[in-house]
PDB file of C-alpha atoms in Angstrom:
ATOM      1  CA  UNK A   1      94.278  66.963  52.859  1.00  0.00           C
ATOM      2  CA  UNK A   2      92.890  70.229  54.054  1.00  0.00           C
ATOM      3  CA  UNK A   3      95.566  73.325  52.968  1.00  0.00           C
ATOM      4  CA  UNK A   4      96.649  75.565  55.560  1.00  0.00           C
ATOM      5  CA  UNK A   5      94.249  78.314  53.956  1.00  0.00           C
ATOM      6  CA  UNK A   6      91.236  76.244  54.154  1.00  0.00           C
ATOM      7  CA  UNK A   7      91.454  75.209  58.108  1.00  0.00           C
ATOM      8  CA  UNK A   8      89.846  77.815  58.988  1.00  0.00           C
ATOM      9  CA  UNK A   9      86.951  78.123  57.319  1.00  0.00           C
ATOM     10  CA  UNK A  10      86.708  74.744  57.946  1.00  0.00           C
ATOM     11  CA  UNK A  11      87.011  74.973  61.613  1.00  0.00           C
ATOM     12  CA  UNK A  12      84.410  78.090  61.358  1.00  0.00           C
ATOM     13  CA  UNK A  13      82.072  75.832  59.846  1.00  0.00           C
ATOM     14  CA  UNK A  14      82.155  72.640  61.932  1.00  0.00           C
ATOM     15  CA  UNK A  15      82.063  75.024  64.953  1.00  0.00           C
ATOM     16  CA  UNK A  16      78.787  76.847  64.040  1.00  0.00           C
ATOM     17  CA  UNK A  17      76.149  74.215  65.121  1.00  0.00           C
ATOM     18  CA  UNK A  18      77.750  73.873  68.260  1.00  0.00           C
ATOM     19  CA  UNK A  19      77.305  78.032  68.805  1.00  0.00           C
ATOM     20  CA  UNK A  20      73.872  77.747  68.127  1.00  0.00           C
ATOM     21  CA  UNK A  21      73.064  75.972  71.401  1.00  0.00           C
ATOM     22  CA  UNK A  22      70.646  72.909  70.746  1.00  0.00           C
ATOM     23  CA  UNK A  23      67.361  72.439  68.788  1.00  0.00           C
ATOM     24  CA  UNK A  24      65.706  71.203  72.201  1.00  0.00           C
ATOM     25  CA  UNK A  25      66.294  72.707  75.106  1.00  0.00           C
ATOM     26  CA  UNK A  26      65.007  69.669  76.864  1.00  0.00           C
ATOM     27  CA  UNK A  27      67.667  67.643  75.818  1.00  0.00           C
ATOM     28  CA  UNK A  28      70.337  70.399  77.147  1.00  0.00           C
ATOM     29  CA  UNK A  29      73.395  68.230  78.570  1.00  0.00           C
ATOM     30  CA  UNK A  30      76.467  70.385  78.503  1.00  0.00           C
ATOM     31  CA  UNK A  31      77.244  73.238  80.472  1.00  0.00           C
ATOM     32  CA  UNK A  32      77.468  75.695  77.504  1.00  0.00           C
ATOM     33  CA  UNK A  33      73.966  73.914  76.076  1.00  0.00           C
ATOM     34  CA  UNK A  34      72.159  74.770  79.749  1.00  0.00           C
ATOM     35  CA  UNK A  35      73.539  78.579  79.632  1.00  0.00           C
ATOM     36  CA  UNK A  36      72.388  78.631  76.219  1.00  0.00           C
ATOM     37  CA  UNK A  37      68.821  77.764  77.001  1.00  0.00           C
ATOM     38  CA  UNK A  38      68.957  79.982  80.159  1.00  0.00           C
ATOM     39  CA  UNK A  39      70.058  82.495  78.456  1.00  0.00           C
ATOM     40  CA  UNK A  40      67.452  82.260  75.979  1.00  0.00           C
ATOM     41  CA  UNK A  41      64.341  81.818  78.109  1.00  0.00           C
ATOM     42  CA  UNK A  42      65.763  85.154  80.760  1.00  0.00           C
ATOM     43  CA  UNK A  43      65.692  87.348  77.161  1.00  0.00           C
ATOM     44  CA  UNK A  44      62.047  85.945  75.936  1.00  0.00           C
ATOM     45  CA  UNK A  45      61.156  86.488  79.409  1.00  0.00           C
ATOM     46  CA  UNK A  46      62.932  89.889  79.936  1.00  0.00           C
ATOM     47  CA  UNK A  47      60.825  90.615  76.666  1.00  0.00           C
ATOM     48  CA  UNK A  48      57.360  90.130  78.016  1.00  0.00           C
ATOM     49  CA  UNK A  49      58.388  92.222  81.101  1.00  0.00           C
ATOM     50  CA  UNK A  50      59.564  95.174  78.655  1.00  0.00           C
ATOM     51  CA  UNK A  51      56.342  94.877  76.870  1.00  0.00           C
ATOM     52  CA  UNK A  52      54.174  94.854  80.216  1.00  0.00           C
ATOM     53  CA  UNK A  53      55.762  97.418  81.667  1.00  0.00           C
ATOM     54  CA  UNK A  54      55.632  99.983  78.188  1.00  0.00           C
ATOM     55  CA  UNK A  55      51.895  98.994  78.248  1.00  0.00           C
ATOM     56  CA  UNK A  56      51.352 100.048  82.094  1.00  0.00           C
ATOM     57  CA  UNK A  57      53.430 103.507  81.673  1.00  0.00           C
ATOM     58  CA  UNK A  58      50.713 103.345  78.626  1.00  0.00           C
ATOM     59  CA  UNK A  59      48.214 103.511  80.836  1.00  0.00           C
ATOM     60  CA  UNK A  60      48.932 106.237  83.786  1.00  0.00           C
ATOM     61  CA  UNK A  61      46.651 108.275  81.329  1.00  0.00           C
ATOM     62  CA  UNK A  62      43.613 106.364  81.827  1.00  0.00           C
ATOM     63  CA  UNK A  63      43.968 106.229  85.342  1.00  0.00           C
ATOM     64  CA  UNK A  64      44.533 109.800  86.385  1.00  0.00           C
ATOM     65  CA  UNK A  65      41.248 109.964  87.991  1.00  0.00           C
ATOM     66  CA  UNK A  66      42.044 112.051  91.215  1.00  0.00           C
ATOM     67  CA  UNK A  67      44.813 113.691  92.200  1.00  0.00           C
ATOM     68  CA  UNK A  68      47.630 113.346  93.489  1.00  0.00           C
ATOM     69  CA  UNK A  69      47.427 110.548  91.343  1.00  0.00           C
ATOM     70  CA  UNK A  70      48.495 112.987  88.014  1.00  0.00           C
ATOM     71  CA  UNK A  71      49.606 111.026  85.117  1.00  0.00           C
ATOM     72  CA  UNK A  72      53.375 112.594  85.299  1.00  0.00           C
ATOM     73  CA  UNK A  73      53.666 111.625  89.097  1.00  0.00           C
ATOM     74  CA  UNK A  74      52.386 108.008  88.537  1.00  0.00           C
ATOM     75  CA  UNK A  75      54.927 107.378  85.562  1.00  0.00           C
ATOM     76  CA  UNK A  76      57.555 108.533  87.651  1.00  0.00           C
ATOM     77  CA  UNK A  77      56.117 106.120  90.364  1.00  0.00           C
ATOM     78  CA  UNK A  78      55.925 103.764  88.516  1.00  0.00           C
ATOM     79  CA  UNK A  79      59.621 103.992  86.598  1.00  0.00           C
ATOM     80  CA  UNK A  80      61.345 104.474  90.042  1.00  0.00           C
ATOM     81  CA  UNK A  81      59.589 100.900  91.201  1.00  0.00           C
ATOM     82  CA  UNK A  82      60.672  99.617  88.491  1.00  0.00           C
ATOM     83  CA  UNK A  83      64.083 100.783  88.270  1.00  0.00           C
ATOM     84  CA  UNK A  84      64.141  99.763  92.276  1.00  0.00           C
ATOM     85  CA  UNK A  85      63.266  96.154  91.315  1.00  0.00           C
ATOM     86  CA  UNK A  86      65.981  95.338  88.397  1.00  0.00           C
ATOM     87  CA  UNK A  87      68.257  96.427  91.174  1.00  0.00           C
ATOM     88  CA  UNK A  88      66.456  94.031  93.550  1.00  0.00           C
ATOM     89  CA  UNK A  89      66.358  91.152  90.901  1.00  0.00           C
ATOM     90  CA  UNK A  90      70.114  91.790  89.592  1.00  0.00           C
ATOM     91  CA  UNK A  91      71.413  91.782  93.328  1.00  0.00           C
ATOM     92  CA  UNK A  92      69.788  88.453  94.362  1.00  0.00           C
ATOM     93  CA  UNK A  93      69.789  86.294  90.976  1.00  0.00           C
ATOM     94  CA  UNK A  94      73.386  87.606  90.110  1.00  0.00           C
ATOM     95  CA  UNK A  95      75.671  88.324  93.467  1.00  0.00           C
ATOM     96  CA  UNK A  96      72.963  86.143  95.867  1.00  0.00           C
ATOM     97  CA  UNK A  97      72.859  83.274  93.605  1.00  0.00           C
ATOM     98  CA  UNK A  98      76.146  83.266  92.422  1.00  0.00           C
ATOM     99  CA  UNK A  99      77.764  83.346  95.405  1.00  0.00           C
ATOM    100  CA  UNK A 100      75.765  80.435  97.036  1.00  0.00           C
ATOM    101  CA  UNK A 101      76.699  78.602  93.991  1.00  0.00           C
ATOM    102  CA  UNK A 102      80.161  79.489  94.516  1.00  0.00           C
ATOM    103  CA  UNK A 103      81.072  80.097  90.996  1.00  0.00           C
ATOM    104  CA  UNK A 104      80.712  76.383  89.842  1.00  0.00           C
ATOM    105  CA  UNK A 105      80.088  75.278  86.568  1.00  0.00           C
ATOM    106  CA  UNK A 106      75.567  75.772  87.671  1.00  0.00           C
ATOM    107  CA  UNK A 107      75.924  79.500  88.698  1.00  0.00           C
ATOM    108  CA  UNK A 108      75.376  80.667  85.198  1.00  0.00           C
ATOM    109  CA  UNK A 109      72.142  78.949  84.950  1.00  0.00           C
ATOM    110  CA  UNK A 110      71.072  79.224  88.976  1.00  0.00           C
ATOM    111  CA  UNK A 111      71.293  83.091  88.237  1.00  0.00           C
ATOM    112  CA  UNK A 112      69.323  83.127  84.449  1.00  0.00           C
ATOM    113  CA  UNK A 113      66.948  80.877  86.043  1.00  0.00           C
ATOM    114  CA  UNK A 114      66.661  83.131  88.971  1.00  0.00           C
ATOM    115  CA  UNK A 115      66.032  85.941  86.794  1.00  0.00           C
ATOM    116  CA  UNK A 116      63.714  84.699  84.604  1.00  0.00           C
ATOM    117  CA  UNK A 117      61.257  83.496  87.310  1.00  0.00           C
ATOM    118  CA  UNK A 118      61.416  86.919  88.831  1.00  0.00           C
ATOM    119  CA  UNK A 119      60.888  88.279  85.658  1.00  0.00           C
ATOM    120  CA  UNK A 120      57.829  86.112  84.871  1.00  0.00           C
ATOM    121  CA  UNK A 121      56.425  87.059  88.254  1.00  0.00           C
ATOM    122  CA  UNK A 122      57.279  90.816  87.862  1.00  0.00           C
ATOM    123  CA  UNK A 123      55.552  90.908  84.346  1.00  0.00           C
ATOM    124  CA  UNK A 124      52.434  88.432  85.793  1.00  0.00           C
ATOM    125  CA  UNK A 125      51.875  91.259  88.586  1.00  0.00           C
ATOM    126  CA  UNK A 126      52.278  94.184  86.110  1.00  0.00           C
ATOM    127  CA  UNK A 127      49.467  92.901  83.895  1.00  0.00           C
ATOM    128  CA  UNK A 128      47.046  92.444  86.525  1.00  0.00           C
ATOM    129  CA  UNK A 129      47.583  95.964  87.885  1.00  0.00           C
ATOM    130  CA  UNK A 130      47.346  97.545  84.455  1.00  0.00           C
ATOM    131  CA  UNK A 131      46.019  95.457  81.781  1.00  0.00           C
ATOM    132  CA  UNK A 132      41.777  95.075  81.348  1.00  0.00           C
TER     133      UNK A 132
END
């Protein structure tokens, strides 16, 4: 028999596989498995688009051929656009989405998946404009 001290950590423990979301995110069943994976593919996608975008603000130098195309003008440009399409993103993937979805047990994932294709097409269209 398990003493009153020891449920717990043995609670802790039996739980902790379950937090960790599932090995393959193919085999996803549950609700809380699904927004695990979601989750998980909007922040490796949300990383790409971080990286693309500090690369293009990179590269407002190397394009300042003619003005009034100055290197401080086109990073501010360039940070309002993006700044304008989070805002964009956020407002469709998480009110739109969620709303059509009318807060059932898919909204998490209809919005995360949302988000990461926009991000994934946001980051695709920042490398072409600013990566050789």
């Amino acid at each position: 028999m398990i003493s009153a001290a020891a449920l717990p950590l043995t609670l802790l423990i039996f739980a902790m596989p379950a937090a960790a979301g599932p090995r393959n995110c193919n085999d996803a069943i549950t609700t809380h498995e699904m927004n695990f994976c979601a989750e998980r593919d909007f922040k490796a996608a949300d990383k790409k688009l971080n990286a693309a975008y500090r690369n293009a603000m990179s590269r407002t130098y190397e394009r300042d051929l003619d003005k009034p195309y100055d290197a401080k003008g086109w990073k501010s440009a360039l940070r309002t656009s993006q700044r304008a399409w989070i805002a964009h993103r956020d407002a469709d993937c998480k009110n739109l989405v969620a709303r059509e979805w009318s807060g059932g047990t898919g909204t998490t994932v209809a919005s995360l998946g949302c988000m990461t294709t926009k991000t994934l097409q946001r980051t695709k269209e920042l490398r072409e404009r600013y990566e050789d």
